[in-house]
PDB file of C-alpha atoms in Angstrom:
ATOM      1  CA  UNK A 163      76.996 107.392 101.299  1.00 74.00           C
ATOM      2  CA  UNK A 164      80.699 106.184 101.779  1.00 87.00           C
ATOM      3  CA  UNK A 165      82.392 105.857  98.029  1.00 94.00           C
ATOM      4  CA  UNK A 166      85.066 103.305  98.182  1.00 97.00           C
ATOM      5  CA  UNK A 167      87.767 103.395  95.853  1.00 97.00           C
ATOM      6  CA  UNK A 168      89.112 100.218  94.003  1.00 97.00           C
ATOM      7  CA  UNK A 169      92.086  99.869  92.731  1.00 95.00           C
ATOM      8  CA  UNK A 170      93.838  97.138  90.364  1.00 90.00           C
ATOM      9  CA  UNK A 171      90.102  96.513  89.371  1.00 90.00           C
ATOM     10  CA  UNK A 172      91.120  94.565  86.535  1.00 89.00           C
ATOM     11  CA  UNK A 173      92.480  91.804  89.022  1.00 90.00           C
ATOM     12  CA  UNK A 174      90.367  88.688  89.955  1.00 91.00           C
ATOM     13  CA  UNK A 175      90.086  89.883  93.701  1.00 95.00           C
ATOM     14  CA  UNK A 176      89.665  93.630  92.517  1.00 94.00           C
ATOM     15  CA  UNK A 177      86.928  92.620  90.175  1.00 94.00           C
ATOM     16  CA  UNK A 178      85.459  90.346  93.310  1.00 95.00           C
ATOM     17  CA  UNK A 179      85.440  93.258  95.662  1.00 96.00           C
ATOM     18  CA  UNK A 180      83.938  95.500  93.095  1.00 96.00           C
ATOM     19  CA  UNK A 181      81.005  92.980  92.514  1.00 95.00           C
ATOM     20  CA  UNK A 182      80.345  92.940  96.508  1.00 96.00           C
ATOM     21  CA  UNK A 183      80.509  96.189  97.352  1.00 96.00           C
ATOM     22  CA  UNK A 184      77.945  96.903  94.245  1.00 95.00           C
ATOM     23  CA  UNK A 185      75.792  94.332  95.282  1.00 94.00           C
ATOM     24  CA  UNK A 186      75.342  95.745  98.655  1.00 93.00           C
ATOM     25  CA  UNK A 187      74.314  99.200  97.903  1.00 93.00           C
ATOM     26  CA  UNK A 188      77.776 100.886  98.154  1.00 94.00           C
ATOM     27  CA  UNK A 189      79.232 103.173  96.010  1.00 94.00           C
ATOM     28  CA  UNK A 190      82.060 101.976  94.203  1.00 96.00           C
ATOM     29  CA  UNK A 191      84.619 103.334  91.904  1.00 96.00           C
ATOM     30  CA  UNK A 192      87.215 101.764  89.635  1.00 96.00           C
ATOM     31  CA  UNK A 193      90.488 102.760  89.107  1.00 95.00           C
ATOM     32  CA  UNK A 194      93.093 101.266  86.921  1.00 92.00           C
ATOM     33  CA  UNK A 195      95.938 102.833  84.963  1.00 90.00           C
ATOM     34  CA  UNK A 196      93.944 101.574  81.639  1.00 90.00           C
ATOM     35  CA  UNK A 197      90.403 102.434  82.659  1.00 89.00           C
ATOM     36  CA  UNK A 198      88.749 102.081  79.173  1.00 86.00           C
ATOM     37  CA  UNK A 199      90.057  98.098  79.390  1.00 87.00           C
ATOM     38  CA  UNK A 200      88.017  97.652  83.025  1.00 88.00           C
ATOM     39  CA  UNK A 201      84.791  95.480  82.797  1.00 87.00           C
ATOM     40  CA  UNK A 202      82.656  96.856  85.572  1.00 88.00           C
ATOM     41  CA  UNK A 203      79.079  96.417  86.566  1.00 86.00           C
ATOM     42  CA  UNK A 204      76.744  99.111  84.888  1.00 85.00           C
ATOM     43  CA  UNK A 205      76.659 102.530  87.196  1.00 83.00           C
ATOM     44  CA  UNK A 206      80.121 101.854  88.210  1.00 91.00           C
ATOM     45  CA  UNK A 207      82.107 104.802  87.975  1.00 92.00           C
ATOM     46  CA  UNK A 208      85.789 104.491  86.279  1.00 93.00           C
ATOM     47  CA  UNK A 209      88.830 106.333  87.367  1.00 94.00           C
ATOM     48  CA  UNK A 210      92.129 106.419  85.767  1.00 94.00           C
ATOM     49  CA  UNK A 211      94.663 105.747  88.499  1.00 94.00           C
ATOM     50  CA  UNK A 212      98.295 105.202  88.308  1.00 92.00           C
ATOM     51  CA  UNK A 213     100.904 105.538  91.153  1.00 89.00           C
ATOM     52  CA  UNK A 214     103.518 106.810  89.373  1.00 89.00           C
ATOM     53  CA  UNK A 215     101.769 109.597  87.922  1.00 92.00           C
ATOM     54  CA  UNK A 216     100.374 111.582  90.952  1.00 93.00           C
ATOM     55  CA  UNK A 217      98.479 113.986  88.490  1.00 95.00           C
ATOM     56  CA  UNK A 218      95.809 111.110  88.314  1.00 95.00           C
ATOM     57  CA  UNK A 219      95.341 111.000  92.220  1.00 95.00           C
ATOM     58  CA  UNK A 220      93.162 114.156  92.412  1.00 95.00           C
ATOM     59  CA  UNK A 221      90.186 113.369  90.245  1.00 95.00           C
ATOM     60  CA  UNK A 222      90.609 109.423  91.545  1.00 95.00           C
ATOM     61  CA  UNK A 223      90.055 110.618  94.943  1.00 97.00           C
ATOM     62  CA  UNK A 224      87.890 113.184  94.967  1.00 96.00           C
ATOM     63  CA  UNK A 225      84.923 112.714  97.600  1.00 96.00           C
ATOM     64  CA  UNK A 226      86.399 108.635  98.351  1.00 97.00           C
ATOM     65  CA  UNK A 227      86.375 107.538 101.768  1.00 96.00           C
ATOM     66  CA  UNK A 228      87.684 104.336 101.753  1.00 97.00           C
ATOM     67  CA  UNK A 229      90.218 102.854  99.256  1.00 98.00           C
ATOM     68  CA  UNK A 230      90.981  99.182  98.258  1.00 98.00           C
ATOM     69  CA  UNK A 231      94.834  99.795  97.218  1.00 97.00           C
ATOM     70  CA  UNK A 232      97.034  97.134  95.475  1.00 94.00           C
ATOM     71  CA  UNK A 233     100.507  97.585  96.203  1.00 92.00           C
ATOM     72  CA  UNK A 234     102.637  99.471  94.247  1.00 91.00           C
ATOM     73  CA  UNK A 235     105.479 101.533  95.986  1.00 93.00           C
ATOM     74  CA  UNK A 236     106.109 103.824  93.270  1.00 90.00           C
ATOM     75  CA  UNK A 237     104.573 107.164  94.184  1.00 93.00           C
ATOM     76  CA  UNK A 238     103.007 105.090  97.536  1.00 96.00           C
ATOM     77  CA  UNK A 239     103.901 108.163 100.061  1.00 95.00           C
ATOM     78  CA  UNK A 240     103.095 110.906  97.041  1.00 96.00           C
ATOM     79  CA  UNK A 241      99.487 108.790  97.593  1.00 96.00           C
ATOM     80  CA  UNK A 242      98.972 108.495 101.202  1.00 97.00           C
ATOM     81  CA  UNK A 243      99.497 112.569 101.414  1.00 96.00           C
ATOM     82  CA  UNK A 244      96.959 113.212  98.632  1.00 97.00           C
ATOM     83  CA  UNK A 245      94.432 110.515 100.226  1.00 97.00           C
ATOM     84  CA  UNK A 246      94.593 112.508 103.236  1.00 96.00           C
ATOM     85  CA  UNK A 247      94.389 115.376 101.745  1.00 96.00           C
ATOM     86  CA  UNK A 248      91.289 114.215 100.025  1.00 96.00           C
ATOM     87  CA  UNK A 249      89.979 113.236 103.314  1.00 96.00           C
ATOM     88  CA  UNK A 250      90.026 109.467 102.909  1.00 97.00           C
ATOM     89  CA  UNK A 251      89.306 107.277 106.201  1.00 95.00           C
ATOM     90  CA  UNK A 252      90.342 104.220 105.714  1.00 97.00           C
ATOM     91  CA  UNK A 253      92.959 102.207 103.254  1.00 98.00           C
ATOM     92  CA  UNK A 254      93.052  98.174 103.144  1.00 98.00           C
ATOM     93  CA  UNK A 255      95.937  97.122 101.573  1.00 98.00           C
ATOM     94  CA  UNK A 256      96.092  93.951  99.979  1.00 97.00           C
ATOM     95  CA  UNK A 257      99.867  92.722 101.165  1.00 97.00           C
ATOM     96  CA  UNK A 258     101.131  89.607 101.428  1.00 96.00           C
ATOM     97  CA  UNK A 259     101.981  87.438 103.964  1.00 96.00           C
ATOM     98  CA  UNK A 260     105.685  87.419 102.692  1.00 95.00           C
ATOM     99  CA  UNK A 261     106.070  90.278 104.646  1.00 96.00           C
ATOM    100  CA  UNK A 262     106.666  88.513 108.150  1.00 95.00           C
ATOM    101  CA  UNK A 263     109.354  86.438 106.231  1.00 89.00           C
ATOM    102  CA  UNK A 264     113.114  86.689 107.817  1.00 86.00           C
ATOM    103  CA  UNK A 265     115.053  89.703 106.047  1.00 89.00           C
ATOM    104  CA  UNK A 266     111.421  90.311 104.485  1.00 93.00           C
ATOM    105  CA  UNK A 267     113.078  93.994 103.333  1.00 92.00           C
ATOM    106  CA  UNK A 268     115.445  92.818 101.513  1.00 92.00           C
ATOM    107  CA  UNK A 269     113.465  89.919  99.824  1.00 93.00           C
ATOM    108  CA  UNK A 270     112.112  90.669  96.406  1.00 89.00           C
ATOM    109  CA  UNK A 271     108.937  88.673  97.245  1.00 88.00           C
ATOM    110  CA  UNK A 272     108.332  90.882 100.082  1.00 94.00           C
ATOM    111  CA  UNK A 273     109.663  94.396  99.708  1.00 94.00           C
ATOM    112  CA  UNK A 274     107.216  95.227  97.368  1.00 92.00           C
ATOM    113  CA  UNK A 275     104.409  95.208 100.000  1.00 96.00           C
ATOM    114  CA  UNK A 276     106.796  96.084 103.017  1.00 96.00           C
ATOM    115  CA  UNK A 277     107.303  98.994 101.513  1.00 96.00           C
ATOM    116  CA  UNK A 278     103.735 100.109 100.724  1.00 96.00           C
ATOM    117  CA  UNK A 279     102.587  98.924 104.573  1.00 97.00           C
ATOM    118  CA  UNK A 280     105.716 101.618 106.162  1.00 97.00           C
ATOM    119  CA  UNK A 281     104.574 104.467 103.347  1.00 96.00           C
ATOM    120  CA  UNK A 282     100.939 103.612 104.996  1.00 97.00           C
ATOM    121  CA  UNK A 283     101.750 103.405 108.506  1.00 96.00           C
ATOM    122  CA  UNK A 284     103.644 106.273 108.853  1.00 96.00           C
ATOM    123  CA  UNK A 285     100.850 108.745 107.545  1.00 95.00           C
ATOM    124  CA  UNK A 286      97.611 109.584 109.600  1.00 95.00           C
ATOM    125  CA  UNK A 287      95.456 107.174 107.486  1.00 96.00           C
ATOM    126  CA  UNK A 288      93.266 104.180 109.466  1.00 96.00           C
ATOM    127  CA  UNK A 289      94.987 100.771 107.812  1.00 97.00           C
ATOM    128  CA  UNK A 290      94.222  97.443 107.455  1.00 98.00           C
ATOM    129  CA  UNK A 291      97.156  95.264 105.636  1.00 98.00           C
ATOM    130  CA  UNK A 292      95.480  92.088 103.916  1.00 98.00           C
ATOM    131  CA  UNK A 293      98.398  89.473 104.116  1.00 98.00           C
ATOM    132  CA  UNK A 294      97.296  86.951 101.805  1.00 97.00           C
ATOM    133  CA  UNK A 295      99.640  83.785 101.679  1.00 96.00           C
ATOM    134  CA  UNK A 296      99.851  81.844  98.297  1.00 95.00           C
ATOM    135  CA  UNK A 297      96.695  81.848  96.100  1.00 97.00           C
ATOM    136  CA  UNK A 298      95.148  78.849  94.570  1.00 97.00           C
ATOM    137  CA  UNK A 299      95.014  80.914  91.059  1.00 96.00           C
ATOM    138  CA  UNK A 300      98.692  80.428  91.030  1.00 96.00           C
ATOM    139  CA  UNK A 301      97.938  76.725  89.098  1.00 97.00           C
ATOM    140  CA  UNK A 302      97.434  78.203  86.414  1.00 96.00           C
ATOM    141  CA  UNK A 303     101.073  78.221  85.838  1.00 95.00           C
ATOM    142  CA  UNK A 304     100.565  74.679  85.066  1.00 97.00           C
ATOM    143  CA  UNK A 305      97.703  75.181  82.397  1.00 96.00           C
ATOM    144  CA  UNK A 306      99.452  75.074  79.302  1.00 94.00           C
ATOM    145  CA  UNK A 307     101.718  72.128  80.463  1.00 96.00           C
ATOM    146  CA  UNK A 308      98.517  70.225  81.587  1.00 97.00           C
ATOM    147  CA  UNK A 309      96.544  71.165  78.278  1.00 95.00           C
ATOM    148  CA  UNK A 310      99.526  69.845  76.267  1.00 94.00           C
ATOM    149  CA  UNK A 311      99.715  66.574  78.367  1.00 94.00           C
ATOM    150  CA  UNK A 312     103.221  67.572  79.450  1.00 96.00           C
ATOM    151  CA  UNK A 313     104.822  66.679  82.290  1.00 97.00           C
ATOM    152  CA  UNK A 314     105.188  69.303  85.492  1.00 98.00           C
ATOM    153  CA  UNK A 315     108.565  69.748  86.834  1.00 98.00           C
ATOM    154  CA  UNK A 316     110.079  71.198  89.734  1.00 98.00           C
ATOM    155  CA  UNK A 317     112.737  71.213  92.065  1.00 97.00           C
ATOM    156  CA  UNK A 318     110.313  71.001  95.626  1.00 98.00           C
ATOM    157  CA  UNK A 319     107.396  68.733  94.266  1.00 97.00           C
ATOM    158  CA  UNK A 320     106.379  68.042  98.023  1.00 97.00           C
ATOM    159  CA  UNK A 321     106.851  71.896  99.084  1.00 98.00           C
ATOM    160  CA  UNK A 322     103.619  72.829 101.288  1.00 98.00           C
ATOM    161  CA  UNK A 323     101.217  75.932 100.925  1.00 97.00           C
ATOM    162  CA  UNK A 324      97.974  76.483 102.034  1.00 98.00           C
ATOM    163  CA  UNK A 325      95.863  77.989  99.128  1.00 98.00           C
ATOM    164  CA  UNK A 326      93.412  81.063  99.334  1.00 98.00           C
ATOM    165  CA  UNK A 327      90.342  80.846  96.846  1.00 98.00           C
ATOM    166  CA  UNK A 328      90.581  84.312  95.332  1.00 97.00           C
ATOM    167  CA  UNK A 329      86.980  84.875  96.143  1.00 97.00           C
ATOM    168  CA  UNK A 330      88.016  84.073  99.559  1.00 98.00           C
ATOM    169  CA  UNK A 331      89.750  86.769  99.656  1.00 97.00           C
ATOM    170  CA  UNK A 332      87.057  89.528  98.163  1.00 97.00           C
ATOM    171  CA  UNK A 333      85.011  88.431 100.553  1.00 98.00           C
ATOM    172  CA  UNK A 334      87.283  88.851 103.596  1.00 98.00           C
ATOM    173  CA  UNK A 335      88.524  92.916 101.981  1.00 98.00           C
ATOM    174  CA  UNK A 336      84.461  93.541 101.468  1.00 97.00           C
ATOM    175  CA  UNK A 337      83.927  92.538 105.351  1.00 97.00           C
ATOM    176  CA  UNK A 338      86.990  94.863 105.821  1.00 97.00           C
ATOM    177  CA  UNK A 339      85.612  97.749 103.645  1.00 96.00           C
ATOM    178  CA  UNK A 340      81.806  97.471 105.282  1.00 94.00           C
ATOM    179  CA  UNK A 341      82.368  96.228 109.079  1.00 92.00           C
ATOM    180  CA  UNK A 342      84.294  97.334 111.953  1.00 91.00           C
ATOM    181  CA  UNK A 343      85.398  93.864 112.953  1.00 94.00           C
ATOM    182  CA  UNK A 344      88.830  94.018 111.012  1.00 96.00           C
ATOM    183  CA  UNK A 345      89.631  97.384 110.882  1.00 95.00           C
ATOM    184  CA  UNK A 346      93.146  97.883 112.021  1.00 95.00           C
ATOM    185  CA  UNK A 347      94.181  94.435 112.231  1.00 97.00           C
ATOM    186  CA  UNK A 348      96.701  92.204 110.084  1.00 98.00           C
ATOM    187  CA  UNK A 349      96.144  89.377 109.424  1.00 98.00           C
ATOM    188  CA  UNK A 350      97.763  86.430 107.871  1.00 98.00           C
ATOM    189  CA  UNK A 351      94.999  84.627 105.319  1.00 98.00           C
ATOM    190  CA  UNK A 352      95.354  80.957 104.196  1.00 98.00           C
ATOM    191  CA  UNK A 353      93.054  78.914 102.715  1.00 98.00           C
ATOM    192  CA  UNK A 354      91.304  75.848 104.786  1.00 98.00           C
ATOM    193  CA  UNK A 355      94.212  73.008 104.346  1.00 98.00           C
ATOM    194  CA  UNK A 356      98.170  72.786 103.718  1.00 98.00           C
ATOM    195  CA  UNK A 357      98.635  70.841 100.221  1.00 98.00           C
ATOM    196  CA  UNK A 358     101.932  69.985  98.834  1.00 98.00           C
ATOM    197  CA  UNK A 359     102.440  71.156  94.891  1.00 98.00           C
ATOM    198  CA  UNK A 360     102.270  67.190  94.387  1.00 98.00           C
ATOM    199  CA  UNK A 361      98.716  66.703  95.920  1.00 98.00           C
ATOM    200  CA  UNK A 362      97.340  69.992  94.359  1.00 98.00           C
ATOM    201  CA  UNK A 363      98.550  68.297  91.005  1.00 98.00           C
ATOM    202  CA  UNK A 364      97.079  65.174  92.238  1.00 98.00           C
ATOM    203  CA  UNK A 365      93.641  66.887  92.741  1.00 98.00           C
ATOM    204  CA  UNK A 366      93.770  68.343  89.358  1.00 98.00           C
ATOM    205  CA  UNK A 367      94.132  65.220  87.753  1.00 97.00           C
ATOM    206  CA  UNK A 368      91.505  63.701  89.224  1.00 97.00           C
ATOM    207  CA  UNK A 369      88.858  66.203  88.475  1.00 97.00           C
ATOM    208  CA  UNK A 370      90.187  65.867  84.892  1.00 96.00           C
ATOM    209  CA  UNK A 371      90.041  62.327  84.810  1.00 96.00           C
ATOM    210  CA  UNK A 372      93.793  61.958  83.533  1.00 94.00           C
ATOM    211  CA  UNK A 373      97.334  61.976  84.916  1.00 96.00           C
ATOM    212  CA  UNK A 374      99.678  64.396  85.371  1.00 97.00           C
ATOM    213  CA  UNK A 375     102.818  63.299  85.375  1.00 97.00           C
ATOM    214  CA  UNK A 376     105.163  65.097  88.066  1.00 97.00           C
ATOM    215  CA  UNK A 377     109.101  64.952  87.179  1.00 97.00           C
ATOM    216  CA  UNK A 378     111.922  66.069  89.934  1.00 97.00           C
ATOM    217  CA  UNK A 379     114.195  68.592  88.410  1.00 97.00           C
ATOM    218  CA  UNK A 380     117.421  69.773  90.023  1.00 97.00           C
ATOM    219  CA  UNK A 381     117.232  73.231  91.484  1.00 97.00           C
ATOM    220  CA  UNK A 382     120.178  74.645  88.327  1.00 96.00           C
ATOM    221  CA  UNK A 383     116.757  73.319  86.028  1.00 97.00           C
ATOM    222  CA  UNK A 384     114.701  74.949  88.120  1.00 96.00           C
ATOM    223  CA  UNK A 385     116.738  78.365  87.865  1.00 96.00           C
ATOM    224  CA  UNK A 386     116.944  78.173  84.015  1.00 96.00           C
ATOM    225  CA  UNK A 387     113.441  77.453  83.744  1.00 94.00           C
ATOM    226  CA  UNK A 388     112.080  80.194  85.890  1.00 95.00           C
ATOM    227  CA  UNK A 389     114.792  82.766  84.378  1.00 94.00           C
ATOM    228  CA  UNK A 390     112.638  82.802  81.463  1.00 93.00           C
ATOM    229  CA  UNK A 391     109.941  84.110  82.858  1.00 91.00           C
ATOM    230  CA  UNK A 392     110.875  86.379  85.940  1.00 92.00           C
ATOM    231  CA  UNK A 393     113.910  88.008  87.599  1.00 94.00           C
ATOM    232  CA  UNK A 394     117.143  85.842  89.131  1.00 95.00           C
ATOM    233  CA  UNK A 395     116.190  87.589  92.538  1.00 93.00           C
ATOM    234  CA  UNK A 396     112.743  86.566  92.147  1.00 94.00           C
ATOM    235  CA  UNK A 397     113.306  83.107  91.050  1.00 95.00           C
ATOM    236  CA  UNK A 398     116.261  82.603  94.068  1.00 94.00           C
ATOM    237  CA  UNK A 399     113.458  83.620  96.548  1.00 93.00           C
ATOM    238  CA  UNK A 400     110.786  81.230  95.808  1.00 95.00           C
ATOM    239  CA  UNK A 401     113.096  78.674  95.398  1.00 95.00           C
ATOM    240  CA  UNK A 402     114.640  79.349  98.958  1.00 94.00           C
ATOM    241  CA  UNK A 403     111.031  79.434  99.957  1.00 93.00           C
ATOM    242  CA  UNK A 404     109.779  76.231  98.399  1.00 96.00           C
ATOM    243  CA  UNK A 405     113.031  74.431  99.850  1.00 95.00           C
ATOM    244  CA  UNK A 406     111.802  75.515 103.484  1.00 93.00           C
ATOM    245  CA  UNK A 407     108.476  74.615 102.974  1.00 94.00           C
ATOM    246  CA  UNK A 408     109.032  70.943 101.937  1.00 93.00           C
ATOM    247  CA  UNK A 409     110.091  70.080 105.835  1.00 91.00           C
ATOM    248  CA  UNK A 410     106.233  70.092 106.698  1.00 91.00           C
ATOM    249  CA  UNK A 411     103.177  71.096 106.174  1.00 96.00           C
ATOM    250  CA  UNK A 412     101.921  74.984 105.792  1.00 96.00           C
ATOM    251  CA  UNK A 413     100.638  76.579 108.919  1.00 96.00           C
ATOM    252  CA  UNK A 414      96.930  77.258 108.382  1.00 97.00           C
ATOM    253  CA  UNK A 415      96.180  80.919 109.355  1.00 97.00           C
ATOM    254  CA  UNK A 416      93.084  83.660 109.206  1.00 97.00           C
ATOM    255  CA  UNK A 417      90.357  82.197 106.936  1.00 97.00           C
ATOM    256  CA  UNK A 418      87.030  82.910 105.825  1.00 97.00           C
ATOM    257  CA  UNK A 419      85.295  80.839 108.508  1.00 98.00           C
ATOM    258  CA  UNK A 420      88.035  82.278 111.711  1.00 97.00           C
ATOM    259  CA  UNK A 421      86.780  85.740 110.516  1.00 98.00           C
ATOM    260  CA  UNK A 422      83.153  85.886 108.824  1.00 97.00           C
ATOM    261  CA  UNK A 423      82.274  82.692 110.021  1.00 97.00           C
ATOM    262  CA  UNK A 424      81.571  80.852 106.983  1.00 96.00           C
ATOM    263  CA  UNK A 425      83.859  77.498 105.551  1.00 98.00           C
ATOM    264  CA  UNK A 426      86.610  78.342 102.981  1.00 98.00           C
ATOM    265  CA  UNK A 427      87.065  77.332  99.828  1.00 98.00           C
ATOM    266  CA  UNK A 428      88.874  74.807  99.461  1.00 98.00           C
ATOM    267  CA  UNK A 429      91.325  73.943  96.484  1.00 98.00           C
ATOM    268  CA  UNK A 430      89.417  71.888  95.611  1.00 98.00           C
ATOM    269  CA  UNK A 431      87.038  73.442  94.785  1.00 98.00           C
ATOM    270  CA  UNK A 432      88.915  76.100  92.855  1.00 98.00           C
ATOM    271  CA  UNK A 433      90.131  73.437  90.268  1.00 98.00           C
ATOM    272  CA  UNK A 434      86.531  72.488  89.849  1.00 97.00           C
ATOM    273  CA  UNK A 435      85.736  75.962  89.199  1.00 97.00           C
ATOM    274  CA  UNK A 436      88.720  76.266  86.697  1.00 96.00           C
ATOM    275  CA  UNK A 437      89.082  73.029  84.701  1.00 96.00           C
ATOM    276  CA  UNK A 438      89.020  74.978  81.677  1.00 96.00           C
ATOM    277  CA  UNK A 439      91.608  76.680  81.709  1.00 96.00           C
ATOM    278  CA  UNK A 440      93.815  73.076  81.943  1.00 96.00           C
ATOM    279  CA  UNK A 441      92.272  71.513  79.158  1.00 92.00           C
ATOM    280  CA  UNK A 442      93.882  72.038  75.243  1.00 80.00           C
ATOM    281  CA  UNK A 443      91.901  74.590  73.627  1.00 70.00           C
TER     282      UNK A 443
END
């Protein structure tokens, strides 16, 4: 029997392809740097994994085939050389779209994963690279303004995305894990429709049954805002990006029904399945 290993299982789509790939009969095992904290299915094995620490790789990959790899570049070639070593098959990287982006190497949105999908090209492994666009988990960011009846700002209200349900997306890596049809391939995943951040807002009020009041900041708010919470570099970039993507709406790529056949989520129905975690505890 093929054992696939998971890592990042802690993470919503880790924790969805986990609960698949169980489900079916295969035999998983979860890594995560802190694998005492995972929350796995009963007769799931547990592997302590970290990519800066190549010591862990050996016991993590002993008798795996297939591995479900989150990227992390630290340690990524010091990986694909014991994975080989260890006689793994096949590696599907979940990426990000970000990667096709213009300068995409020297973007600190998208090196991160660039640099994972070279380290995995350039071995002898079988890849598939996962290139998720924006995910419609990424809300949440909103929560605790929405719970506390505050207002949402931001400097590209009408910016467009086209959100991928999260479960979406375990379903499309478990198809990648257990068919043939993607293996190799690369493709860009969206969710079913292109929403502005004002419309996604919009949605979320109604299913709450209250407004949300959306405020126009300048992008110098913006940047002090953000800096709180995450890296200038990091906060320039999805700026830039938001800015481009308020000229129209977001291309719709790869979804769940273009490669398993079956409707996507929409976003919809994500904030349906999440109206929790917007209202005040």
């Amino acid at each position: 029997m093929t054992t696939t290993l998971v890592t990042g299982a802690r993470g919503k789509v880790g924790r969805g392809v986990i609960a698949r790939l169980h489900a079916a009969g295969h035999s998983v095992r979860a890594a995560s740097a802190r694998p005492a904290e995972l929350t796995v299915p009963a007769g799931i094995e547990r592997a302590d994994l970290a990519l800066d620490r190549p010591e862990s790789f050996g016991a993590a990959l002993r008798g795996v085939q297939q591995v479900f790899l989150y990227p992390q570049p630290a340690g990524i070639h010091a990986f694909a050389e014991a994975a080989e070593a260890a006689g793994v098959e096949h590696v599907v990287l979940l990426s990000s779209s970000s990667v096709l982006g213009p300068d995409a190497e020297n973007d600190p949105l998208a090196s991160h994963s660039l640099l994972v999908e070279r380290a995995l090209a350039d071995s002898d492994l079988h890849c598939t690279f996962l290139r998720p666009d924006a995910f419609a988990s990424n809300s949440l960011g909103w929560a605790h303004f929405i719970g506390q009846g505050l207002p949402i700002q931001l400097a590209h209200p009408d910016a467009h995305i086209a959100p991928i349900h999260p479960e979406d997306l375990a379903d499309i890596a478990a198809e990648a894990l257990t068919g043939d049809s993607l293996t190799g391939s690369a493709p860009t995943l969206t969710g079913p429709e292109s929403l502005t951040f004002r419309e996604q807002l919009a949605v979320l009020a109604e299913i709450l049954g209250r407004e949300i009041p959306v405020e126009r900041i300048s992008r110098s708010e913006a940047e002090a805002q953000m800096g709180r919470h995450m890296p200038v570099p990091v906060v320039t970039s999805l700026l830039n990006l938001w800015e481009a993507a308020a000229h129209g709406p977001a291309p719709v790529h790869d979804t769940t029904l273009t490669l398993l056949g079956r409707p996507a989520r929409t976003f919809r129905q994500w904030a349906g399945e999440n109206t929790a975690a917007f209202v005040r505890p």
